[in-house]
CSV table of N, CA and C in Angstrom, one decimal:
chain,number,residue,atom,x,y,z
A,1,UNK,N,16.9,-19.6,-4.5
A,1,UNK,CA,16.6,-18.2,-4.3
A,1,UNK,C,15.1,-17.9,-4.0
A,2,UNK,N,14.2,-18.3,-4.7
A,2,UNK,CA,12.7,-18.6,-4.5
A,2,UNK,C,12.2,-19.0,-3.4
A,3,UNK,N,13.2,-19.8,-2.7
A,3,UNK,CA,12.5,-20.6,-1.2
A,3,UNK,C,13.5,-19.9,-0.2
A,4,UNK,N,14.3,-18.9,-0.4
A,4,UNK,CA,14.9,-18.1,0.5
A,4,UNK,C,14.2,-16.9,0.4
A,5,UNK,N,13.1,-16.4,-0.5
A,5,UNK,CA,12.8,-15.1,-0.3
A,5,UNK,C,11.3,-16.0,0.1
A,6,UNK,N,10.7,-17.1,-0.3
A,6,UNK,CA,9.2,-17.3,0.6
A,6,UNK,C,9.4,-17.6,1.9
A,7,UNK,N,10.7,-17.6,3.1
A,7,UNK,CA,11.1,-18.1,3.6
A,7,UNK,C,11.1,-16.7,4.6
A,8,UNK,N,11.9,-15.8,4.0
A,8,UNK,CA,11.5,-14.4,4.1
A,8,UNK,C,10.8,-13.5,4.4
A,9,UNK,N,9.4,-14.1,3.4
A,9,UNK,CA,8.2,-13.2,3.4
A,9,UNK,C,7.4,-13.7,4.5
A,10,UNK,N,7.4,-15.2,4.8
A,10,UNK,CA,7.0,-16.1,6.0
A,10,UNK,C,7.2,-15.4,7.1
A,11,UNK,N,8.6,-14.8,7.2
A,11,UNK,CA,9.2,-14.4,8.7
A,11,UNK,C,8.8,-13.0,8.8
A,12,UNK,N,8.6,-12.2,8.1
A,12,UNK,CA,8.2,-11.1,7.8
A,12,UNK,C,6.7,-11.1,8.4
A,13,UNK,N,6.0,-11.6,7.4
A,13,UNK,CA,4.7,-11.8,8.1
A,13,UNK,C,4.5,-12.3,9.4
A,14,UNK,N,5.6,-13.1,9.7
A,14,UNK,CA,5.1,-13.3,11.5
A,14,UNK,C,5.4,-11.9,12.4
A,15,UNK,N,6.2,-11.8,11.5
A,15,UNK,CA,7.0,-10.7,12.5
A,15,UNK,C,5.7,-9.4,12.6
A,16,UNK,N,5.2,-9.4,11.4
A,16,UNK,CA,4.4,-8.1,11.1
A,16,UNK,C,3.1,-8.3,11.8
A,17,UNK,N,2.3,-9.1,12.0
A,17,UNK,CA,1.6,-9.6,12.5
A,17,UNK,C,1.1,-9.8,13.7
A,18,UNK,N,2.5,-9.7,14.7
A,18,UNK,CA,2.6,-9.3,15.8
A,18,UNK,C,2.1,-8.8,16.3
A,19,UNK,N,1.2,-8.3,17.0
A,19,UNK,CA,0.8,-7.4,17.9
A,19,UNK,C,0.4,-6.4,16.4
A,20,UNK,N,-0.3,-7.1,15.5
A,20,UNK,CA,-0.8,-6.5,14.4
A,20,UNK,C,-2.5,-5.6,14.8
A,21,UNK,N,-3.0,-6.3,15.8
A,21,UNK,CA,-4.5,-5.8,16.4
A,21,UNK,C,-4.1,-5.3,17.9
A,22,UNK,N,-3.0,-4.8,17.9
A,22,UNK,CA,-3.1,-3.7,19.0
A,22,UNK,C,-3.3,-2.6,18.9
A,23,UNK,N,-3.6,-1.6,19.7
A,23,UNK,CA,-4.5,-0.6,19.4
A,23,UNK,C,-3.3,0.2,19.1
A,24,UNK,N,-3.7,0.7,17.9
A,24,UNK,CA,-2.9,2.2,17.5
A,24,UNK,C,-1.9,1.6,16.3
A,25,UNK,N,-1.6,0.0,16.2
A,25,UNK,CA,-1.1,-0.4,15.1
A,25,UNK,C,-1.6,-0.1,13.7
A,26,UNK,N,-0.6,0.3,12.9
A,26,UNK,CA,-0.8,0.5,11.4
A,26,UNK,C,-1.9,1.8,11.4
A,27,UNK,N,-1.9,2.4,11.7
A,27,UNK,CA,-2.4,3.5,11.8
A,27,UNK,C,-2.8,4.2,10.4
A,28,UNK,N,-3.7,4.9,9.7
A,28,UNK,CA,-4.4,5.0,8.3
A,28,UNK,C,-4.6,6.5,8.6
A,29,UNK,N,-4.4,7.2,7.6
A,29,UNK,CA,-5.0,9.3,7.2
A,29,UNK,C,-5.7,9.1,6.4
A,30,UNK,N,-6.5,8.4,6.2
A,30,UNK,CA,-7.1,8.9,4.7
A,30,UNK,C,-7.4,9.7,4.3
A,31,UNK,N,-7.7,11.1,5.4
A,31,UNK,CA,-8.5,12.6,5.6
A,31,UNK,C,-6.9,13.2,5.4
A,32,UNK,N,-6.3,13.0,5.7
A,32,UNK,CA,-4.6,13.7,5.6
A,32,UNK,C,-4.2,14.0,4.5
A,33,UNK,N,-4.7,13.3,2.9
A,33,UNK,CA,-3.8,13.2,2.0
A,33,UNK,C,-4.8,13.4,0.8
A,34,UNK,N,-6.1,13.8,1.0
A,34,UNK,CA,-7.1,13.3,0.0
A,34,UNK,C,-7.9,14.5,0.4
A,35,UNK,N,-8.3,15.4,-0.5
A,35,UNK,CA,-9.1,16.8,-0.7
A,35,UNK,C,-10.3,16.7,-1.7
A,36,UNK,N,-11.5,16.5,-1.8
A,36,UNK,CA,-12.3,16.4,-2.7
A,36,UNK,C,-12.0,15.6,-3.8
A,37,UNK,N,-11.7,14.3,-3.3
A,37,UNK,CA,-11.8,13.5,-4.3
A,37,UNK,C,-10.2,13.1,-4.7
A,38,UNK,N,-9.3,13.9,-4.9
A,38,UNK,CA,-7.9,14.2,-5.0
A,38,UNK,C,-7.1,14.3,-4.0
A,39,UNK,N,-6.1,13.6,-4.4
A,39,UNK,CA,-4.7,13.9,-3.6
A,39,UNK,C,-4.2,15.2,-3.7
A,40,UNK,N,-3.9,15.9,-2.0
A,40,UNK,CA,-3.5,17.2,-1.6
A,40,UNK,C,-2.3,16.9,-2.1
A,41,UNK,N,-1.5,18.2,-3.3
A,41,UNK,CA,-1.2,18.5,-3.8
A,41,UNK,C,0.5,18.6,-2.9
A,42,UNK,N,0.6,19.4,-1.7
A,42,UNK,CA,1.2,19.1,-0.8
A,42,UNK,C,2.0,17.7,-0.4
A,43,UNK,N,0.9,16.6,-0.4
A,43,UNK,CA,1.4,15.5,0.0
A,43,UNK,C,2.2,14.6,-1.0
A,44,UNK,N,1.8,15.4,-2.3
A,44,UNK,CA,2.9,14.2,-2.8
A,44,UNK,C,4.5,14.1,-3.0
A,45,UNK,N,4.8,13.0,-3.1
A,45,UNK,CA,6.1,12.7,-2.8
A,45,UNK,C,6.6,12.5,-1.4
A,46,UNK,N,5.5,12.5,-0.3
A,46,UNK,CA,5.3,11.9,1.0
A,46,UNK,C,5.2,11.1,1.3
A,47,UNK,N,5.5,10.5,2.4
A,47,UNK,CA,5.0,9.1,3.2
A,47,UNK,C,3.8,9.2,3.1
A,48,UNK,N,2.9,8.4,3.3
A,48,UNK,CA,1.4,8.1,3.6
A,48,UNK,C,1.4,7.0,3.6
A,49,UNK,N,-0.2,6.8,4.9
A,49,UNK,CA,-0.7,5.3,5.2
A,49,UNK,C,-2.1,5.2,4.7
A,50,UNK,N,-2.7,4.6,4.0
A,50,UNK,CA,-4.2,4.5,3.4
A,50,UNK,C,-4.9,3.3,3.9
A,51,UNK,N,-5.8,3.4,4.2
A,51,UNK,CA,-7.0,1.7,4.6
A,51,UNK,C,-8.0,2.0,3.5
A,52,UNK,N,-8.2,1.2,2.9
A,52,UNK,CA,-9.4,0.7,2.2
A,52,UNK,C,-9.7,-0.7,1.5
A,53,UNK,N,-10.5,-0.9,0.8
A,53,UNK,CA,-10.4,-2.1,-0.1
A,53,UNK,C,-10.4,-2.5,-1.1
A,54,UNK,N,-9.1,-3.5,-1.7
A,54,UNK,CA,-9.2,-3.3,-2.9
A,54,UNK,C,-10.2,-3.7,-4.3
A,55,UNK,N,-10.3,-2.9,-5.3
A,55,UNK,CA,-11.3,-3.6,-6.2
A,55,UNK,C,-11.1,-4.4,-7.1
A,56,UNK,N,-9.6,-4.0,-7.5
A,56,UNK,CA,-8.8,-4.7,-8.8
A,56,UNK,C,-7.8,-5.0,-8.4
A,57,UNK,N,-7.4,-5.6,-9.6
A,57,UNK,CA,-5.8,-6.6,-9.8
A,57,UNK,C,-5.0,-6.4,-10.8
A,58,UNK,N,-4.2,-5.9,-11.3
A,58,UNK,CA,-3.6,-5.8,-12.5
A,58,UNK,C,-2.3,-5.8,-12.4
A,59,UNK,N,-1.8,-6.2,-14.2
A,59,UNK,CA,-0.5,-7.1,-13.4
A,59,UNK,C,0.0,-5.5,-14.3
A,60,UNK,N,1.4,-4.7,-13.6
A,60,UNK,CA,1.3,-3.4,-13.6
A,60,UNK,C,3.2,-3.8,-14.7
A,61,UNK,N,3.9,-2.3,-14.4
A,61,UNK,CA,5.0,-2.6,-15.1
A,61,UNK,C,6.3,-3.6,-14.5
A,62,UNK,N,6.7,-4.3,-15.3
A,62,UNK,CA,7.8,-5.4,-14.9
A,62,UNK,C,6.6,-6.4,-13.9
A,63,UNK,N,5.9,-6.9,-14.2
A,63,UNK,CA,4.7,-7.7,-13.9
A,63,UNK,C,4.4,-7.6,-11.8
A,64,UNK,N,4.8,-6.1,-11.9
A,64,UNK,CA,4.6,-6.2,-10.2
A,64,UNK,C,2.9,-5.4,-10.0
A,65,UNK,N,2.2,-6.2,-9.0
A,65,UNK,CA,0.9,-6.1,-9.5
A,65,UNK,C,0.4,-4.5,-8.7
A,66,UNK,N,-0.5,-3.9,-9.6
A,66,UNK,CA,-1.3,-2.9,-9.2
A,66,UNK,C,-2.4,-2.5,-8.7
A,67,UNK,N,-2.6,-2.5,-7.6
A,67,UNK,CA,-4.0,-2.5,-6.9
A,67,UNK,C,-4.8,-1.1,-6.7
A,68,UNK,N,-6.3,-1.2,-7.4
A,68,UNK,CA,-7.0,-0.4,-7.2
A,68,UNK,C,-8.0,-0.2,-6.1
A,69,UNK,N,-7.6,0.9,-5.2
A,69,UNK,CA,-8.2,1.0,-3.5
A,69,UNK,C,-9.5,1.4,-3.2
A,70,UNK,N,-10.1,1.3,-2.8
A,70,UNK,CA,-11.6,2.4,-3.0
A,70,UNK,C,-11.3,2.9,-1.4
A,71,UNK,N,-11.5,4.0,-0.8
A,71,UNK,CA,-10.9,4.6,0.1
A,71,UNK,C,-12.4,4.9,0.5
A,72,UNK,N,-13.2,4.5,1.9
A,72,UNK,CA,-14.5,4.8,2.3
A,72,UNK,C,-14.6,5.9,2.6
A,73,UNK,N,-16.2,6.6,2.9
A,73,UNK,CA,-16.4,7.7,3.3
A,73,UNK,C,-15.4,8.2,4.4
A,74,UNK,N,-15.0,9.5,4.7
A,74,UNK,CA,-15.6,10.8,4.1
A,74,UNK,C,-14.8,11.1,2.5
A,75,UNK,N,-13.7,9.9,2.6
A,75,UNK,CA,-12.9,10.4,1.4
A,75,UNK,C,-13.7,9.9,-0.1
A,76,UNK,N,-13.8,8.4,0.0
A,76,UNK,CA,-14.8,8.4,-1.3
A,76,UNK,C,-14.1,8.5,-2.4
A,77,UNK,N,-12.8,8.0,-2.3
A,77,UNK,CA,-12.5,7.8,-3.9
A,77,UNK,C,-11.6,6.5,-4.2
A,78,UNK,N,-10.8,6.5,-5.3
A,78,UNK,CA,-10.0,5.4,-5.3
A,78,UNK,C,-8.5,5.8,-5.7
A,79,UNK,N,-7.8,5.4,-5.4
A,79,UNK,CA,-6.4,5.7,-5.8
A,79,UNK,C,-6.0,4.0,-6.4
A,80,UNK,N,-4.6,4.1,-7.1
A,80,UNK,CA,-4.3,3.0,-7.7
A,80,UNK,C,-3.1,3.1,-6.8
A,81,UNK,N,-2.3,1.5,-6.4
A,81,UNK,CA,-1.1,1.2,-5.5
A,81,UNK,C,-0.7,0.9,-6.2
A,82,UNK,N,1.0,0.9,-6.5
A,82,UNK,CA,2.2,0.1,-7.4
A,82,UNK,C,2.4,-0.6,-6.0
A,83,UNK,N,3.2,-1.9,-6.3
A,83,UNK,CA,3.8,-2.7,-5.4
A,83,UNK,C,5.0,-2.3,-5.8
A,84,UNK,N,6.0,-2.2,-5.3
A,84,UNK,CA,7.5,-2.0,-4.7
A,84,UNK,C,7.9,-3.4,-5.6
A,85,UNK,N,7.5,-4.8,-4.9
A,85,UNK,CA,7.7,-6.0,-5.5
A,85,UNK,C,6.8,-7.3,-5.6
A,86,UNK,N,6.8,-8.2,-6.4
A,86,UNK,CA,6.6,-9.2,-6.5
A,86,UNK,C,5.5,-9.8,-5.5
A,87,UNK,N,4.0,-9.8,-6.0
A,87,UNK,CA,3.0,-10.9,-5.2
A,87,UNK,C,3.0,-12.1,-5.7
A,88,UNK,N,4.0,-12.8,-6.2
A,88,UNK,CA,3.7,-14.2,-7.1
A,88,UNK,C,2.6,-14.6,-6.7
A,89,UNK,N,2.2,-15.5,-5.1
A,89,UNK,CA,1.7,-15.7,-5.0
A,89,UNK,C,0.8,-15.6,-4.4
A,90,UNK,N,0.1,-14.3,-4.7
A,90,UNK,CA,-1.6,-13.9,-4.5
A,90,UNK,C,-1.7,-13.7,-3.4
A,91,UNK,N,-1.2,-13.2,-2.3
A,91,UNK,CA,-1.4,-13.3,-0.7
A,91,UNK,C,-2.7,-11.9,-1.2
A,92,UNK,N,-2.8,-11.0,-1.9
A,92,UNK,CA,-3.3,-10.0,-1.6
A,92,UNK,C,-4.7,-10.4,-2.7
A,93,UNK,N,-5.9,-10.4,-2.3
A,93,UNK,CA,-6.6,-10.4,-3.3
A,93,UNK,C,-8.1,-9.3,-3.5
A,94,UNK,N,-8.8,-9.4,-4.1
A,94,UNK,CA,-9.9,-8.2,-4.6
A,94,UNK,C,-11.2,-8.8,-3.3
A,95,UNK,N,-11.2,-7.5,-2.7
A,95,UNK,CA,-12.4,-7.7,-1.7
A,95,UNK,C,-11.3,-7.3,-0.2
A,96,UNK,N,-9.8,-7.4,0.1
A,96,UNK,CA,-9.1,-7.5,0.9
A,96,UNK,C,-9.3,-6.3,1.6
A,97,UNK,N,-9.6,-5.7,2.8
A,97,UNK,CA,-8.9,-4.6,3.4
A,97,UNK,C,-8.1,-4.3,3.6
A,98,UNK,N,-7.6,-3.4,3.5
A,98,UNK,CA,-5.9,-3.5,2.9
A,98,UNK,C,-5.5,-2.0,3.6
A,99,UNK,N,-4.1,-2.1,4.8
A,99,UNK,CA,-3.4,-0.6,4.8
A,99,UNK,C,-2.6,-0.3,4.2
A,100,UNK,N,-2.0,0.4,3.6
A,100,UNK,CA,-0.7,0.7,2.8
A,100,UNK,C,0.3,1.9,3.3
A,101,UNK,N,1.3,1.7,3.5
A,101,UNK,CA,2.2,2.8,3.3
A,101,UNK,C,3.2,2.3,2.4
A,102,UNK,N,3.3,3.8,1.9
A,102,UNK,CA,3.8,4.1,0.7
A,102,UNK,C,4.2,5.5,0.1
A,103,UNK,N,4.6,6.1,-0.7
A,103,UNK,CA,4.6,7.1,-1.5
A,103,UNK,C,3.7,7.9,-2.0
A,104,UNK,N,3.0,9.2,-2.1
A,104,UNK,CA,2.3,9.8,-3.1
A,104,UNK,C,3.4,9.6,-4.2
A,105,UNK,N,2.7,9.9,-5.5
A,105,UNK,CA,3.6,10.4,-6.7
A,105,UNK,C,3.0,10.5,-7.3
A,106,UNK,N,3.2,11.9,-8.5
A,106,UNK,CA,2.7,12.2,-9.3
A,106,UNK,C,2.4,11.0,-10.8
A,107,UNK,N,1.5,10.9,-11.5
A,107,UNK,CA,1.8,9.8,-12.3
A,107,UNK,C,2.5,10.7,-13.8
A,108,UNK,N,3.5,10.1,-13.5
A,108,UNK,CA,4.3,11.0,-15.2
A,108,UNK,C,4.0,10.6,-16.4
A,109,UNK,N,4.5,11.8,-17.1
A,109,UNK,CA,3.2,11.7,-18.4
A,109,UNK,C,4.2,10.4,-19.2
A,110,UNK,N,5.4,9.9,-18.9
A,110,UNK,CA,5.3,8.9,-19.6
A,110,UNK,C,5.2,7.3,-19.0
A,111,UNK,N,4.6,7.2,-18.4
A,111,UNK,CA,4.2,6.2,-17.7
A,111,UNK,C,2.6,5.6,-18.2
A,112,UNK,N,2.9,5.0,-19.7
A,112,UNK,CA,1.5,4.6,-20.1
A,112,UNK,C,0.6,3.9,-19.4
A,113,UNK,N,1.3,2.9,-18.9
A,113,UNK,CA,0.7,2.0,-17.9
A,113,UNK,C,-0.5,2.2,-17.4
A,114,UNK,N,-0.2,3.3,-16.0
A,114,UNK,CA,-0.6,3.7,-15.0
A,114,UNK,C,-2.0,5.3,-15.7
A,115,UNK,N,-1.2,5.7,-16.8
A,115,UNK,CA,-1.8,6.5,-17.7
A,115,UNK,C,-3.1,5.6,-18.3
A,116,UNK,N,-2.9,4.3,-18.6
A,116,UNK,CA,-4.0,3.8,-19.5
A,116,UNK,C,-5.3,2.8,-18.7
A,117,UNK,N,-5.2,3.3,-16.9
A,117,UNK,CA,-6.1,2.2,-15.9
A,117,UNK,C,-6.3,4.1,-15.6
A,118,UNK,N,-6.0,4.6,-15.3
A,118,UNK,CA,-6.8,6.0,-14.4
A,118,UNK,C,-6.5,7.2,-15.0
A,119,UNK,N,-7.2,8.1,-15.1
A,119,UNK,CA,-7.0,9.5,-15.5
A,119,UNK,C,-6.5,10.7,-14.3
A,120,UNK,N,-6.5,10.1,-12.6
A,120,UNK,CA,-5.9,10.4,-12.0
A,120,UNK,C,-4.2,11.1,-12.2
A,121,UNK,N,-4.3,12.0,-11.9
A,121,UNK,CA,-2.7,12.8,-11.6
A,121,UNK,C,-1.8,11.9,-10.3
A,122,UNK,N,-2.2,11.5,-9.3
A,122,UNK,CA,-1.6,10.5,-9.3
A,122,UNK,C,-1.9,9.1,-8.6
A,123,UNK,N,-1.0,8.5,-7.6
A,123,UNK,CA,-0.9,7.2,-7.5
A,123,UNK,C,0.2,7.2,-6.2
A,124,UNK,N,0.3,5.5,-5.6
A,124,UNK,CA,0.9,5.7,-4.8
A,124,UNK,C,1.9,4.5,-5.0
A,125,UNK,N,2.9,4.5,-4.2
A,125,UNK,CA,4.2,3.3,-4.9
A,125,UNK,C,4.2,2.9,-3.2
A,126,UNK,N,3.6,1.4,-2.9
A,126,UNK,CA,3.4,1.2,-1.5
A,126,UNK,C,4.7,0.1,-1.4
A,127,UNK,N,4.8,-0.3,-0.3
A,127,UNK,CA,6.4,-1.0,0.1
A,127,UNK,C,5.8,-1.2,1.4
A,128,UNK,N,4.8,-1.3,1.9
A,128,UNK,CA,4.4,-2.2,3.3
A,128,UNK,C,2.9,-2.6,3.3
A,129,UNK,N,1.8,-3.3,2.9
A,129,UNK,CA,0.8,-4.0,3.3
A,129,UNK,C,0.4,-4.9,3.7
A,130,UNK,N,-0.7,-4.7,4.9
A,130,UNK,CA,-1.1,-5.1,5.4
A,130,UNK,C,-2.9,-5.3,5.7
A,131,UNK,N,-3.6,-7.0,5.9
A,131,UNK,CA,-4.8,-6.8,5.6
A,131,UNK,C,-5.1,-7.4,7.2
A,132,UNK,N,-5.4,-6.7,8.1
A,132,UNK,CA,-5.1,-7.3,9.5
A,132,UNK,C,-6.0,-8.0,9.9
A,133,UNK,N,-7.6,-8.1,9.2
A,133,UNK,CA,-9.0,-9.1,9.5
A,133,UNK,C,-8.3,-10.4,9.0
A,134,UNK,N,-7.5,-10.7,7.8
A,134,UNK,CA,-7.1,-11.6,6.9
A,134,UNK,C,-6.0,-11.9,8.0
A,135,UNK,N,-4.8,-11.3,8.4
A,135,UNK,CA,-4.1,-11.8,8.5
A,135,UNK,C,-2.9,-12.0,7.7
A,136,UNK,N,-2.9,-11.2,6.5
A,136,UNK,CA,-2.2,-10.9,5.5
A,136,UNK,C,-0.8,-9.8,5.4
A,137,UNK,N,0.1,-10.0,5.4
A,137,UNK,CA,0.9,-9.3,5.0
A,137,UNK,C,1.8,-9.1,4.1
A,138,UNK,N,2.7,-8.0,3.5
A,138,UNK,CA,3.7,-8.2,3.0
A,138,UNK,C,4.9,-6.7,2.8
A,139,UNK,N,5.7,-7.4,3.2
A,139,UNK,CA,7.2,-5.8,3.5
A,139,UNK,C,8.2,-6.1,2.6
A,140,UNK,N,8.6,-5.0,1.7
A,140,UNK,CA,9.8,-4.5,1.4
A,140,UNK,C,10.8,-4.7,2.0
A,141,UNK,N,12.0,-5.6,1.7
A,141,UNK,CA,12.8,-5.2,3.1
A,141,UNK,C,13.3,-4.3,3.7
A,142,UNK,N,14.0,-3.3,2.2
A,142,UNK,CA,14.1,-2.2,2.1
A,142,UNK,C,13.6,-0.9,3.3
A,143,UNK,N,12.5,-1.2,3.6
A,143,UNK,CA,11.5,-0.6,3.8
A,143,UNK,C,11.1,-1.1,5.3
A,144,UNK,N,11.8,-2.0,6.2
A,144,UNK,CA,11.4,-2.7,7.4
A,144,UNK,C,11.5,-1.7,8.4
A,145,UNK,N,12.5,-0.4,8.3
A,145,UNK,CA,12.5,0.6,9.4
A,145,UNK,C,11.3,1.1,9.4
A,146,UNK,N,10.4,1.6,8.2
A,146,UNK,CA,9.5,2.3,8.1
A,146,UNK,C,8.0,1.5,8.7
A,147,UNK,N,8.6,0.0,8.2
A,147,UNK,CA,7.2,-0.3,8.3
A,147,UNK,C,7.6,-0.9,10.0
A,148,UNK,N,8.4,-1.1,11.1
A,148,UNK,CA,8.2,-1.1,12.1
A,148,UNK,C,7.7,0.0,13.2
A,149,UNK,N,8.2,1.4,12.2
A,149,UNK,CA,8.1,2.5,13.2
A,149,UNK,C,6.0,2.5,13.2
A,150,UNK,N,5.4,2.3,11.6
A,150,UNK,CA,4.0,2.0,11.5
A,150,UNK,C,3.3,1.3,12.2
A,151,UNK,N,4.2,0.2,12.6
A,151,UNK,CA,3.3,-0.8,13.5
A,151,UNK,C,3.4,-0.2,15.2
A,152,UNK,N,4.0,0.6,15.2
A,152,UNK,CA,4.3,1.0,16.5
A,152,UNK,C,3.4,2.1,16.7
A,153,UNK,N,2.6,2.3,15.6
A,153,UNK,CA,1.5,3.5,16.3
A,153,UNK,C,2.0,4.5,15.0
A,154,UNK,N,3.1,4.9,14.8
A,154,UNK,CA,3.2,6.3,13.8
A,154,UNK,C,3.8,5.8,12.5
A,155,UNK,N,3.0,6.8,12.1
A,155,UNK,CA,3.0,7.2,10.3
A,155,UNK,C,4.4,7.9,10.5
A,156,UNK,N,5.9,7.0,9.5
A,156,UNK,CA,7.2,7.8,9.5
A,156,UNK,C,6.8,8.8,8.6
A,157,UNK,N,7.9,10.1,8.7
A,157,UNK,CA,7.9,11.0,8.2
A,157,UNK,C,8.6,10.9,6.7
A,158,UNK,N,9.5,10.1,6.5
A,158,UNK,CA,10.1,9.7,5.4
A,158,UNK,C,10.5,8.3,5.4
């Protein structure tokens, strides 16, 4: 089962990779979704795509790991990613530039976890990244409609 999903992620990544540095691929708002420091209020429980890099690593709930983004100027802050699933092994690491699409979401008040790394309201639950200087990726499968229609230039609407 282990060598049918690295086998997976292999083919995924080629696939995603593709025509990963063509122009208009994976496309990023960071201005779209982020208001003084905070997530527009509006956008959550929306699609969104984010570029930044990450700072941290933490292994998050059911040990799927959490990444903390720092999002460059004009936006200037950081948001925290949940992963969808499993990085066993490390493809993503601290320093990576990293796009995400994903989910806004509120962080709920019983969600200690994510409560006890940020005082942030919320966070995002990502299911496609990609680090395209690296060469790095990784997809949801779940999630392969969304993340093809992204590589094709647009941010899906849901």
């Amino acid at each position: 089962m282990i060598n049918r999903f690295r086998i997976f992620l292999f083919a995924v990544t080629c696939f995603a990779l593709t025509d990963a540095n063509a122009q208009g691929a994976y496309p990023a708002e960071n201005q779209s979704y982020f208001e003084n420091g905070s997530v527009i209020e509006s956008r959550l429980g929306k699609l969104a795509a984010i570029e930044g890099v990450i700072l941290r690593i933490a292994k998050g709930p059911k040990d799927k790991p959490m990444y903390q983004v720092s999002l460059p100027p004009p936006v200037s802050t950081t948001i925290w990613v949940a992963s969808l699933f499993s990085d066993s092994n490390g493809v993503l690491e601290v320093g990576d530039n990293l796009r995400v699409l994903g989910f806004l979401q509120t962080v709920k008040s019983d969600d200690s976890w994510t409560a006890s790394v940020t005082t942030d309201k919320a966070h995002m639950l990502g299911f496609c990244f990609i680090d395209i200087p690296k060469e790095k990726s990784l997809f949801l499968p779940a999630g392969i409609e969304q993340c093809k229609e992204w590589r094709s230039g647009t941010i899906p609407e849901q």
